[in-house]
mmCIF file of C-alpha atoms in Angstrom:
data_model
loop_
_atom_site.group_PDB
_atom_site.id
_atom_site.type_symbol
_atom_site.label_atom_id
_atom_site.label_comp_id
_atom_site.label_asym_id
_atom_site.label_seq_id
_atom_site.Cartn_x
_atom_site.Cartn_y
_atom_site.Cartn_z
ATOM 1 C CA UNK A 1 152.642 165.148 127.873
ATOM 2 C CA UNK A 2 152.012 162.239 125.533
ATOM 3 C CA UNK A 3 151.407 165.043 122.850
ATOM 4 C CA UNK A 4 154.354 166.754 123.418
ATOM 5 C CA UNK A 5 156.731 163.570 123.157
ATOM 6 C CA UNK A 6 154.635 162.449 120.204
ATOM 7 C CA UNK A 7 155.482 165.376 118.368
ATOM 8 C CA UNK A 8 159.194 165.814 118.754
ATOM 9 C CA UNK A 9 159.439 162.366 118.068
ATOM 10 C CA UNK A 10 157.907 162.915 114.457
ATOM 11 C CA UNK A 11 159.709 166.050 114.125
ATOM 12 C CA UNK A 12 162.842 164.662 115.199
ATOM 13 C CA UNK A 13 164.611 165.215 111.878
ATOM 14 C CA UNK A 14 163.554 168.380 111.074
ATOM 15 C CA UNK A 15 164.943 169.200 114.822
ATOM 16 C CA UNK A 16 168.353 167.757 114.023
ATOM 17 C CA UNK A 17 168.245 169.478 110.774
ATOM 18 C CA UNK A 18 168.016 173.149 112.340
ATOM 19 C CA UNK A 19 171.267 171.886 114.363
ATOM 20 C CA UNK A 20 173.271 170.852 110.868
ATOM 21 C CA UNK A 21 172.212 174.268 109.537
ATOM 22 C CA UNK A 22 173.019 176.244 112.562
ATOM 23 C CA UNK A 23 176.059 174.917 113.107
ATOM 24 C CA UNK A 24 177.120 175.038 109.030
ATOM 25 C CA UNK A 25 176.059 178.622 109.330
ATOM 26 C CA UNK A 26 178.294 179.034 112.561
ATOM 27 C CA UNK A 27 181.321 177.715 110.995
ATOM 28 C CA UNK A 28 180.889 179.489 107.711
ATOM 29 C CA UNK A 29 180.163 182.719 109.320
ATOM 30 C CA UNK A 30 183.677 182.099 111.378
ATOM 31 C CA UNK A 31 185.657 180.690 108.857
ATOM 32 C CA UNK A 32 184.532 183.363 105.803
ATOM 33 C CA UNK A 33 183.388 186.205 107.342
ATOM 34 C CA UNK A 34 184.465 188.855 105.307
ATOM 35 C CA UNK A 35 182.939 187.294 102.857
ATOM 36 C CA UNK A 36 179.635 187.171 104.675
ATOM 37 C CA UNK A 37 180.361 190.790 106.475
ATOM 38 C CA UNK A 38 177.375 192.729 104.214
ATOM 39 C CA UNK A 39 175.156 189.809 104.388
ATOM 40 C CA UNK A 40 174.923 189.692 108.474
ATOM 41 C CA UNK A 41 175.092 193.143 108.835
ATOM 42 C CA UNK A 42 171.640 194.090 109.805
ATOM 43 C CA UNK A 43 171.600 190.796 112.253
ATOM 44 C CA UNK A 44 174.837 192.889 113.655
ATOM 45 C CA UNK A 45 173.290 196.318 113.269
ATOM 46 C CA UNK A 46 169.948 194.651 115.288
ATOM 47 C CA UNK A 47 172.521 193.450 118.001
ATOM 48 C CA UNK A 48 174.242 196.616 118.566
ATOM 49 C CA UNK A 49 170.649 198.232 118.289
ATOM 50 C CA UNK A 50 169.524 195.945 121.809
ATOM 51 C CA UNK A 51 173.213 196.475 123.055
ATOM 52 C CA UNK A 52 172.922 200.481 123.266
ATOM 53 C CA UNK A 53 169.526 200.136 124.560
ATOM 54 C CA UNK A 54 170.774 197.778 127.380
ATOM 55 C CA UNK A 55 173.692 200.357 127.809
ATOM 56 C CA UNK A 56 170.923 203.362 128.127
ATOM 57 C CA UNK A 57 169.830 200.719 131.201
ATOM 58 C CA UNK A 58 172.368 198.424 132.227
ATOM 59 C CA UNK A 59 169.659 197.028 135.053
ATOM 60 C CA UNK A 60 169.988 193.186 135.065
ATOM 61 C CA UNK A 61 166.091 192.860 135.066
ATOM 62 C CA UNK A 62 165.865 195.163 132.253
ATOM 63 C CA UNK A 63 168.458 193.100 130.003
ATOM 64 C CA UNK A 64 166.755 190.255 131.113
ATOM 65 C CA UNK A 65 163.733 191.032 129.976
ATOM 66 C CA UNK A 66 164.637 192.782 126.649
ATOM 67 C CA UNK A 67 166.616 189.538 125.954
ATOM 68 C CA UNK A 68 163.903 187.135 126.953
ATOM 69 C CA UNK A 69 161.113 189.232 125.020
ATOM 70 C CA UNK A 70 163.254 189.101 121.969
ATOM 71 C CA UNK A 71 163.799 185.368 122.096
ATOM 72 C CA UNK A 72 160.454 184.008 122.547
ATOM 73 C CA UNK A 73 159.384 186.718 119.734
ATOM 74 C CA UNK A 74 162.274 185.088 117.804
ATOM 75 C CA UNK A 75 161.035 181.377 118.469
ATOM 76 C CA UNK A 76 157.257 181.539 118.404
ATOM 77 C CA UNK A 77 157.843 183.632 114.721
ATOM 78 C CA UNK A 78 159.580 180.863 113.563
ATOM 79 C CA UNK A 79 157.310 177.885 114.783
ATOM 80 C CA UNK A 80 153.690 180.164 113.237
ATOM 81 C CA UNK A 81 155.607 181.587 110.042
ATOM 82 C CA UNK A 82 157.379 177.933 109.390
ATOM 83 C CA UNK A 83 153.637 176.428 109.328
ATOM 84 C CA UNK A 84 153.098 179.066 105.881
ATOM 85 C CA UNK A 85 156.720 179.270 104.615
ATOM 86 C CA UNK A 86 159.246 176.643 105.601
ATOM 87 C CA UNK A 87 161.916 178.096 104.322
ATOM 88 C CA UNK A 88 161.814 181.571 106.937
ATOM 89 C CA UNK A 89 163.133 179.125 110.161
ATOM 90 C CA UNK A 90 165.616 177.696 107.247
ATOM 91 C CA UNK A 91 167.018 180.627 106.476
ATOM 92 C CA UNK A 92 166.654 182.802 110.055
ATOM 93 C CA UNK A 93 168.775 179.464 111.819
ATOM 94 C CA UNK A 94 171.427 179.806 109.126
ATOM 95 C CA UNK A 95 171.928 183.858 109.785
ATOM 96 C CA UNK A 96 171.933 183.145 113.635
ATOM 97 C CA UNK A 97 174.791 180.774 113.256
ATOM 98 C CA UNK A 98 176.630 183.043 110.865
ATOM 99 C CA UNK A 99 175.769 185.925 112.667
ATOM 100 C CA UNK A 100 177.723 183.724 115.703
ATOM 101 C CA UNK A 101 180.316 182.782 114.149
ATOM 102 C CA UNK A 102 181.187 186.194 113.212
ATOM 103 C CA UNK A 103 180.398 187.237 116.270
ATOM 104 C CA UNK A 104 183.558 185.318 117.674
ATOM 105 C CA UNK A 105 185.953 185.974 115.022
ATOM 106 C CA UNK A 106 185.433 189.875 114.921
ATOM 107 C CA UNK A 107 186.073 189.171 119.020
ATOM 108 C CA UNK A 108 189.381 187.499 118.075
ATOM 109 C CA UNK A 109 190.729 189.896 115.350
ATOM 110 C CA UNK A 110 189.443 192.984 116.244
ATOM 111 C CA UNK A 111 189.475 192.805 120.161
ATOM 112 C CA UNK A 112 192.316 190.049 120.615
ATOM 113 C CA UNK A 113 189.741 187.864 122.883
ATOM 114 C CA UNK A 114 189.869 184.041 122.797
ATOM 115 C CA UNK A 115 187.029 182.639 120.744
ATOM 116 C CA UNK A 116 187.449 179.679 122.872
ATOM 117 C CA UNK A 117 186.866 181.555 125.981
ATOM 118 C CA UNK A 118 184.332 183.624 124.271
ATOM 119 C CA UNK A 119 182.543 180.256 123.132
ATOM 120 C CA UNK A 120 182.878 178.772 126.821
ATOM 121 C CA UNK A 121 181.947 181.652 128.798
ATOM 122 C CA UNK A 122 180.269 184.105 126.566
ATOM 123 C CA UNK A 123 177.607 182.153 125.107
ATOM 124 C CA UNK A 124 177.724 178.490 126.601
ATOM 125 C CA UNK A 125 176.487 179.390 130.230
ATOM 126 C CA UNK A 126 173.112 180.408 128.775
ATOM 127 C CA UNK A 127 173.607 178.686 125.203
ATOM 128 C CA UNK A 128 173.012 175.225 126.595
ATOM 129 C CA UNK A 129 169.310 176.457 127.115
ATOM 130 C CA UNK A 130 168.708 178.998 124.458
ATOM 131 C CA UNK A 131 170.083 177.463 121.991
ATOM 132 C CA UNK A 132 168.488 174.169 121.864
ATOM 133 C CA UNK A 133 165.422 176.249 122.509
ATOM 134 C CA UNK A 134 165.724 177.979 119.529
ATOM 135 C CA UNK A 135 166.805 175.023 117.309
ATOM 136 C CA UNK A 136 163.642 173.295 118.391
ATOM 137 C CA UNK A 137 161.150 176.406 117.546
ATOM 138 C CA UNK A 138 162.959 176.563 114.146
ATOM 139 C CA UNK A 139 163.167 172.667 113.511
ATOM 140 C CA UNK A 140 159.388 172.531 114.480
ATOM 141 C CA UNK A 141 158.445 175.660 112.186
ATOM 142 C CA UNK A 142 160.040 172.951 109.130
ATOM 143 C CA UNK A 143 158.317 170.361 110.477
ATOM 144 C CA UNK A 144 155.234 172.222 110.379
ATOM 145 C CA UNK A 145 155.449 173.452 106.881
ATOM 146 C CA UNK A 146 156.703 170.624 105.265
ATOM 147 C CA UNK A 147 153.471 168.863 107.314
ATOM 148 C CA UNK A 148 151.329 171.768 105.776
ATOM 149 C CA UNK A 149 152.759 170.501 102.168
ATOM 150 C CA UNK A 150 151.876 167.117 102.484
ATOM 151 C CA UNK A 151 148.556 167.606 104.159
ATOM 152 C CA UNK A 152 147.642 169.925 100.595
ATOM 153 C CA UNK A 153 149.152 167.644 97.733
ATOM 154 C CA UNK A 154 149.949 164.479 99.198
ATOM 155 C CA UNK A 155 148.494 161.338 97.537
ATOM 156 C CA UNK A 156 144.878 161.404 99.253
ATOM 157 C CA UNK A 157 144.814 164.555 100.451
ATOM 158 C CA UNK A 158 142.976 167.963 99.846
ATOM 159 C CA UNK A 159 144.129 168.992 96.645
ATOM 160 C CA UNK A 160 145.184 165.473 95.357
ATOM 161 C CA UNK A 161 142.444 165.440 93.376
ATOM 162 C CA UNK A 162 143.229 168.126 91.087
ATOM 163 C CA UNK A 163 146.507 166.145 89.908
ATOM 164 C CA UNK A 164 144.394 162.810 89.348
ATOM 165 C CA UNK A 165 144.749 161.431 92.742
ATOM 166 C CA UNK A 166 141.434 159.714 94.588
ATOM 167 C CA UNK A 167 140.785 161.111 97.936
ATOM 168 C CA UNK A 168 137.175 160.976 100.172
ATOM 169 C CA UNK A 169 134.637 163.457 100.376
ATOM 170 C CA UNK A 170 135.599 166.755 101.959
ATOM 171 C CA UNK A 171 133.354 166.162 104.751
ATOM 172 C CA UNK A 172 135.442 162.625 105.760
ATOM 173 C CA UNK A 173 138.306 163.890 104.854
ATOM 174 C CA UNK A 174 138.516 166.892 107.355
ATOM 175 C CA UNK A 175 136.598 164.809 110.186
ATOM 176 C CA UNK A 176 138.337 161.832 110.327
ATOM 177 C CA UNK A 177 141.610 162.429 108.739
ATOM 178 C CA UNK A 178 142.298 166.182 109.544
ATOM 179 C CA UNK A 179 140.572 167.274 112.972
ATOM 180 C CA UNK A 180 142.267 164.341 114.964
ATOM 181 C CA UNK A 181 145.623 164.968 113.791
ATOM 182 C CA UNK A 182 144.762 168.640 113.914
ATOM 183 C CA UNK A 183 143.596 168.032 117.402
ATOM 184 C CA UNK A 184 146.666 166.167 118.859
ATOM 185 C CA UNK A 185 149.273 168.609 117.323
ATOM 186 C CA UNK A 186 147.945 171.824 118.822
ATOM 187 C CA UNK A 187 147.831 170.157 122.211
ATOM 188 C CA UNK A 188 151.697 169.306 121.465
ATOM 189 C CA UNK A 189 152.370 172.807 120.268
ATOM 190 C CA UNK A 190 150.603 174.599 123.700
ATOM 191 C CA UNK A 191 152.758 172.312 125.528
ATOM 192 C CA UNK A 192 155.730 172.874 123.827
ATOM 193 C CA UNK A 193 155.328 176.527 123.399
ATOM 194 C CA UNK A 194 155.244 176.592 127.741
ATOM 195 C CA UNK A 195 158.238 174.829 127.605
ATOM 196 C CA UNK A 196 160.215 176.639 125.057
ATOM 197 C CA UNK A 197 158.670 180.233 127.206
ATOM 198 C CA UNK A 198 160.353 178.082 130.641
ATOM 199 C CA UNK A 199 163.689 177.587 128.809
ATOM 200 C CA UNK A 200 163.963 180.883 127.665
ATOM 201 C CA UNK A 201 163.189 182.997 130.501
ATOM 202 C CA UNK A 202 166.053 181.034 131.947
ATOM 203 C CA UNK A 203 168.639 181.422 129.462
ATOM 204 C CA UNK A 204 167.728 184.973 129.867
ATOM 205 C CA UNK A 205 168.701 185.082 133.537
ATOM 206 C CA UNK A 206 171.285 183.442 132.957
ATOM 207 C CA UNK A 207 172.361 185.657 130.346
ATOM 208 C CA UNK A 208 171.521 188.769 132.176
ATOM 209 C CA UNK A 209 172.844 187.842 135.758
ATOM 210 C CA UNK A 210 175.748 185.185 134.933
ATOM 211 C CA UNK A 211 177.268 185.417 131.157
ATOM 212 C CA UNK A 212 178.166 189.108 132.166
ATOM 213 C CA UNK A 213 179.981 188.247 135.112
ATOM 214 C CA UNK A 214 181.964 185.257 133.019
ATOM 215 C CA UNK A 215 182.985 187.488 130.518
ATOM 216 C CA UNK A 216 184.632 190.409 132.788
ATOM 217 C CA UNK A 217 186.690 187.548 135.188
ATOM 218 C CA UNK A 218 187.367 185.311 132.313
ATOM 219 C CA UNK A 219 187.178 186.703 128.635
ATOM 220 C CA UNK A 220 188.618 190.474 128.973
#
């Protein structure tokens, strides 16, 4: 465990940065979102893709475990493509949230349903799980890149030399600056990973057995 904490303690930014651009992506999505209508839509045509397949099989288990497969597919993409391209978990947290945010203004224009009640018992029951879940996978695919970055050109590092920078051998380099830290963070990440897998299977119960439930004595 003392990997695990180690690492969302140095990624702890990065973490509260995939909140910020969640939540500006939210707001933006709810605020403007005719303006952002053609820019969502194939989040929205994916959505209603996985709704009329759950409709085909409205078994609980079955929803649960289309929604679950599609999160952790969702999260662990983000954490492995984030390590090569920082800027996917960027911009796939910022469609989520205006993909959300649409989500509940559509509900209160088109179908007269409280976004408030939609927010509190449409997506909050199994939100409070899945979607710090998800803000940690994306926060920790940044994390990972930007790490990536500095591990390439900072001052010292492998390619520093190529910009006039000193840095050791390549032998030294990798075994005593690269393989420990190397080391350390995948034993974080398989840790992590579980957790994340826990969380999400939860949410998806949650979502699958619960959120439905809400929604019919509550929302409609």
């Amino acid at each position: 465990m003392a990997e695990l904490k180690a690492l969302i303690r140095e990624s702890k930014p990065y973490l509260w940065a995939a909140v910020l651009i969640f939540g500006v992506g939210s707001v933006l999505g709810y605020v403007f979102n005719e303006l952002f209508e053609q820019a969502i839509t194939p989040f929205i045509d994916e959505l209603e893709s996985i709704a009329r397949e759950l409709a085909d099989n409205p078994n609980p288990v079955y929803m649960m475990w289309v929604i679950f497969q599609n999160n952790v597919l969702a999260a662990i993409t983000m954490m492995v493509v984030g390590v090569f391209l920082f800027f996917v978990p960027i911009f796939s947290l910022f469609m989520n949230g205006l993909a959300v945010g649409y989500v509940l203004s559509f509900s209160a224009v088109e179908e007269a349903l409280s976004p408030v009640r939609m927010l509190v018992f449409g997506i909050l029951p199994h939100g409070v799980l899945e979607l710090p879940a998800i803000f940690v996978a994306g926060g920790m695919g940044m994390f990972l890149g930007f790490r990536l970055l500095g591990w390439l050109f900072g001052s010292g590092k492998f390619l520093s030399h190529l910009f006039g920078n000193m840095r050791s051998d390549v032998g030294t380099f990798w075994r005593e600056e690269t393989v420990p830290v190397l080391k350390k963070r995948l034993r974080g990440l398989v840790r992590l990973t579980l957790v994340l897998v826990l969380v999400l299977f939860i949410a998806a119960v949650i979502e699958s057995f619960i959120t439905p439930v809400l929604i019919l004595l509550f929302v409609h």
